[in-house]
Amino acid sequence: MSTWLMKSEPSEYSIDRLEQEKCSSWFGVRNYQARNFMRDQMQVGDVVLFYHSSCKEVGIAGIARVASLAHPDESQFEVGKYFEPKATREKPIWYCIDVAFERKLQKIYTIGDIRATPGLETMKILEKGNRLSITPVTETEYQILLSYLDTE
DNA sequence: GCCAACGTTGGC
DNA sequence: GCCAACGTTGGC
């Protein structure tokens, strides 16, 4: 089982919204590397660290689980923000997975907290210039993070 | 297939 | 709102 960090702007989609909806498709990813993670590697039951970006308190806001294998992202067929003119039903370009709410952190584990946590310096999210919206988290990083969350 | 120009991301 | 860093586009 793997762990992933998935970024979302809370003004677009927040952990609170996922808590309400319980489960949601992670549609709208328009980056090939992130798509490939979803399409080729993500498995049902994988842990998702739900990260809030571009907001007042940037950081890990909660924990979710991958709830489906990749399936075509419906928003690529619909006129609007995520429309992809080159995609067809027969040959979709973009894929997404579903994500199920697990829990909200009592307190956001901020990017500053992550930076200051021994052993988490290696997290992709901290790499300079990293803009990938989905990044793999190692088992070690996940365990270290968990140990800090539980002592909050 | 190179690479400059452009648009976007995202922390600060 | 700034701006560095990155991905994508498109002319050649």
Short mmCIF file of C-alpha atoms (C1' of nucleotides) in Angstrom, two decimals:
data_model
loop_
_atom_site.label_atom_id
_atom_site.label_comp_id
_atom_site.label_asym_id
_atom_site.label_seq_id
_atom_site.Cartn_x
_atom_site.Cartn_y
_atom_site.Cartn_z
CA MET A 1 0.00 0.00 0.00
CA SER A 2 1.27 3.45 -0.89
CA THR A 3 0.81 6.95 0.43
CA TRP A 4 0.23 10.04 -1.68
CA LEU A 5 0.08 13.73 -1.03
CA MET A 6 -2.64 15.46 -3.02
CA LYS A 7 -2.89 19.22 -3.25
CA SER A 8 -6.08 21.16 -3.53
CA GLU A 9 -6.94 24.78 -3.11
CA PRO A 10 -9.56 24.79 -0.37
CA SER A 11 -11.47 27.47 -2.25
CA GLU A 12 -11.83 24.89 -5.02
CA TYR A 13 -12.21 21.76 -2.92
CA SER A 14 -11.47 21.46 0.78
CA ILE A 15 -11.21 18.69 3.35
CA ASP A 16 -14.47 19.99 4.85
CA ARG A 17 -16.23 19.51 1.55
CA LEU A 18 -14.89 15.97 1.30
CA GLU A 19 -16.08 15.32 4.84
CA GLN A 20 -19.58 16.37 3.80
CA GLU A 21 -19.56 14.40 0.58
CA LYS A 22 -17.71 11.39 2.07
CA CYS A 23 -16.35 10.46 -1.35
CA SER A 24 -15.48 12.43 -4.46
CA SER A 25 -13.77 12.11 -7.82
CA TRP A 26 -10.45 13.90 -7.95
CA PHE A 27 -11.21 15.46 -11.31
CA GLY A 28 -9.44 18.33 -12.99
CA VAL A 29 -5.84 17.14 -12.90
CA ARG A 30 -4.25 18.34 -16.13
CA ASN A 31 -0.68 17.32 -15.68
CA TYR A 32 0.67 14.16 -17.25
CA GLN A 33 2.91 13.12 -14.40
CA ALA A 34 0.11 13.45 -11.88
CA ARG A 35 -2.26 11.65 -14.23
CA ASN A 36 0.19 8.79 -14.59
CA PHE A 37 0.41 8.37 -10.83
CA MET A 38 -3.36 8.00 -10.71
CA ARG A 39 -3.66 5.83 -13.79
CA ASP A 40 -0.68 3.56 -13.28
CA GLN A 41 0.09 3.40 -9.60
CA MET A 42 -2.71 4.32 -7.28
CA GLN A 43 -4.53 1.45 -5.65
CA VAL A 44 -7.74 1.25 -3.68
CA GLY A 45 -6.88 1.73 -0.01
CA ASP A 46 -3.80 3.87 -0.59
CA VAL A 47 -3.47 6.68 1.93
CA VAL A 48 -4.06 10.23 0.73
CA LEU A 49 -2.64 13.18 2.62
CA PHE A 50 -5.06 15.96 1.77
CA TYR A 51 -3.03 19.14 1.40
CA HIS A 52 -4.43 22.65 1.26
CA SER A 53 -2.49 24.98 -1.04
CA SER A 54 -2.77 28.64 -1.99
CA CYS A 55 -4.63 29.59 1.13
CA LYS A 56 -4.18 31.11 4.56
CA GLU A 57 -2.95 27.96 6.27
CA VAL A 58 -0.99 25.88 3.80
CA GLY A 59 -0.42 22.27 4.82
CA ILE A 60 -1.86 18.83 5.42
CA ALA A 61 -5.47 19.21 6.46
CA GLY A 62 -6.66 15.65 6.65
CA ILE A 63 -6.40 12.06 5.61
CA ALA A 64 -8.37 10.22 2.96
CA ARG A 65 -8.16 6.97 1.06
CA VAL A 66 -8.08 6.09 -2.59
CA ALA A 67 -11.53 4.61 -3.22
CA SER A 68 -11.33 3.57 -6.87
CA LEU A 69 -8.91 2.76 -9.62
CA ALA A 70 -8.43 5.40 -12.30
CA HIS A 71 -11.36 6.09 -14.59
CA PRO A 72 -11.84 8.74 -17.29
CA ASP A 73 -12.23 12.24 -15.90
CA GLU A 74 -15.72 13.27 -17.02
CA SER A 75 -14.86 16.96 -16.92
CA GLN A 76 -12.68 16.59 -20.03
CA PHE A 77 -15.83 15.95 -22.10
CA GLU A 78 -17.83 18.84 -20.68
CA VAL A 79 -17.50 22.37 -21.98
CA GLY A 80 -15.99 24.47 -19.25
CA LYS A 81 -12.83 24.95 -17.28
CA TYR A 82 -11.58 21.39 -17.68
CA PHE A 83 -12.72 20.72 -21.25
CA GLU A 84 -10.24 18.85 -23.44
CA PRO A 85 -11.11 19.18 -27.13
CA LYS A 86 -8.76 16.39 -28.16
CA ALA A 87 -10.31 13.82 -25.86
CA THR A 88 -12.95 11.33 -26.97
CA ARG A 89 -14.90 8.71 -25.04
CA GLU A 90 -12.95 6.07 -26.94
CA LYS A 91 -9.64 7.76 -26.25
CA PRO A 92 -9.79 9.78 -23.06
CA ILE A 93 -6.73 11.81 -22.15
CA TRP A 94 -7.35 12.56 -18.50
CA TYR A 95 -8.09 10.18 -15.68
CA CYS A 96 -8.99 10.51 -12.05
CA ILE A 97 -9.44 8.34 -9.00
CA ASP A 98 -12.06 8.62 -6.30
CA VAL A 99 -11.10 9.65 -2.81
CA ALA A 100 -12.93 8.77 0.41
CA PHE A 101 -12.82 10.90 3.54
CA GLU A 102 -11.13 9.37 6.53
CA ARG A 103 -10.37 12.09 9.01
CA LYS A 104 -9.64 15.74 9.44
CA LEU A 105 -6.58 16.77 11.44
CA GLN A 106 -7.35 18.68 14.61
CA LYS A 107 -4.84 21.22 13.44
CA ILE A 108 -3.35 21.76 9.98
CA TYR A 109 0.13 20.29 9.80
CA THR A 110 1.58 23.29 8.04
CA ILE A 111 4.32 23.40 5.48
CA GLY A 112 6.38 25.07 8.19
CA ASP A 113 5.73 22.15 10.53
CA ILE A 114 6.74 19.71 7.81
CA ARG A 115 9.93 21.63 7.17
CA ALA A 116 10.75 21.62 10.86
CA THR A 117 10.09 17.91 11.34
CA PRO A 118 13.20 15.74 11.44
CA GLY A 119 12.88 13.11 8.75
CA LEU A 120 10.36 14.95 6.63
CA GLU A 121 12.89 17.15 4.85
CA THR A 122 12.79 14.69 1.98
CA MET A 123 9.14 15.19 1.21
CA LYS A 124 8.58 16.19 -2.41
CA ILE A 125 6.29 19.00 -1.38
CA LEU A 126 9.28 20.82 0.11
CA GLU A 127 11.39 20.60 -3.03
CA LYS A 128 12.06 23.96 -4.54
CA GLY A 129 9.89 24.66 -7.52
CA ASN A 130 7.82 21.54 -7.10
CA ARG A 131 4.38 22.15 -8.51
CA LEU A 132 3.14 18.61 -8.93
CA SER A 133 -0.32 18.29 -7.46
CA ILE A 134 0.16 14.62 -6.61
CA THR A 135 3.38 13.31 -5.13
CA PRO A 136 4.34 9.96 -3.63
CA VAL A 137 5.12 9.86 0.09
CA THR A 138 7.48 7.19 1.36
CA GLU A 139 6.42 4.75 4.07
CA THR A 140 9.07 6.25 6.35
CA GLU A 141 7.80 9.77 5.79
CA TYR A 142 4.25 8.64 6.43
CA GLN A 143 5.16 6.90 9.68
CA ILE A 144 7.10 9.92 10.91
CA LEU A 145 4.19 12.17 10.07
CA LEU A 146 1.76 9.86 11.85
CA SER A 147 3.85 9.83 15.00
CA TYR A 148 3.69 13.61 15.11
CA LEU A 149 0.00 13.78 14.37
CA ASP A 150 -0.78 11.41 17.20
CA THR A 151 1.05 13.56 19.71
CA GLU A 152 -0.76 16.75 18.77
"C1'" DG B 1 13.69 17.91 -31.96
"C1'" DC B 2 15.23 22.44 -30.38
"C1'" DC B 3 14.11 26.28 -27.69
"C1'" DA B 4 11.97 30.89 -26.88
"C1'" DA B 5 7.74 32.61 -25.49
"C1'" DC B 6 4.03 32.11 -22.85
"C1'" DG B 7 0.80 30.71 -19.15
"C1'" DT B 8 0.30 28.67 -14.65
"C1'" DT B 9 1.43 27.38 -10.05
"C1'" DG B 10 1.96 28.38 -5.41
"C1'" DG B 11 4.67 30.03 -1.34
"C1'" DC B 12 5.55 34.18 0.58
"C1'" DG C 1 0.54 40.98 -5.76
"C1'" DC C 2 5.29 39.35 -6.63
"C1'" DC C 3 8.07 36.34 -8.93
"C1'" DA C 4 10.78 31.96 -9.45
"C1'" DA C 5 10.15 27.75 -11.38
"C1'" DC C 6 8.03 24.87 -14.17
"C1'" DG C 7 5.14 22.66 -18.16
"C1'" DT C 8 3.32 23.43 -22.67
"C1'" DT C 9 3.11 25.30 -27.15
"C1'" DG C 10 4.48 26.13 -31.68
"C1'" DG C 11 7.63 28.05 -35.22
"C1'" DC C 12 11.54 26.68 -37.41
#
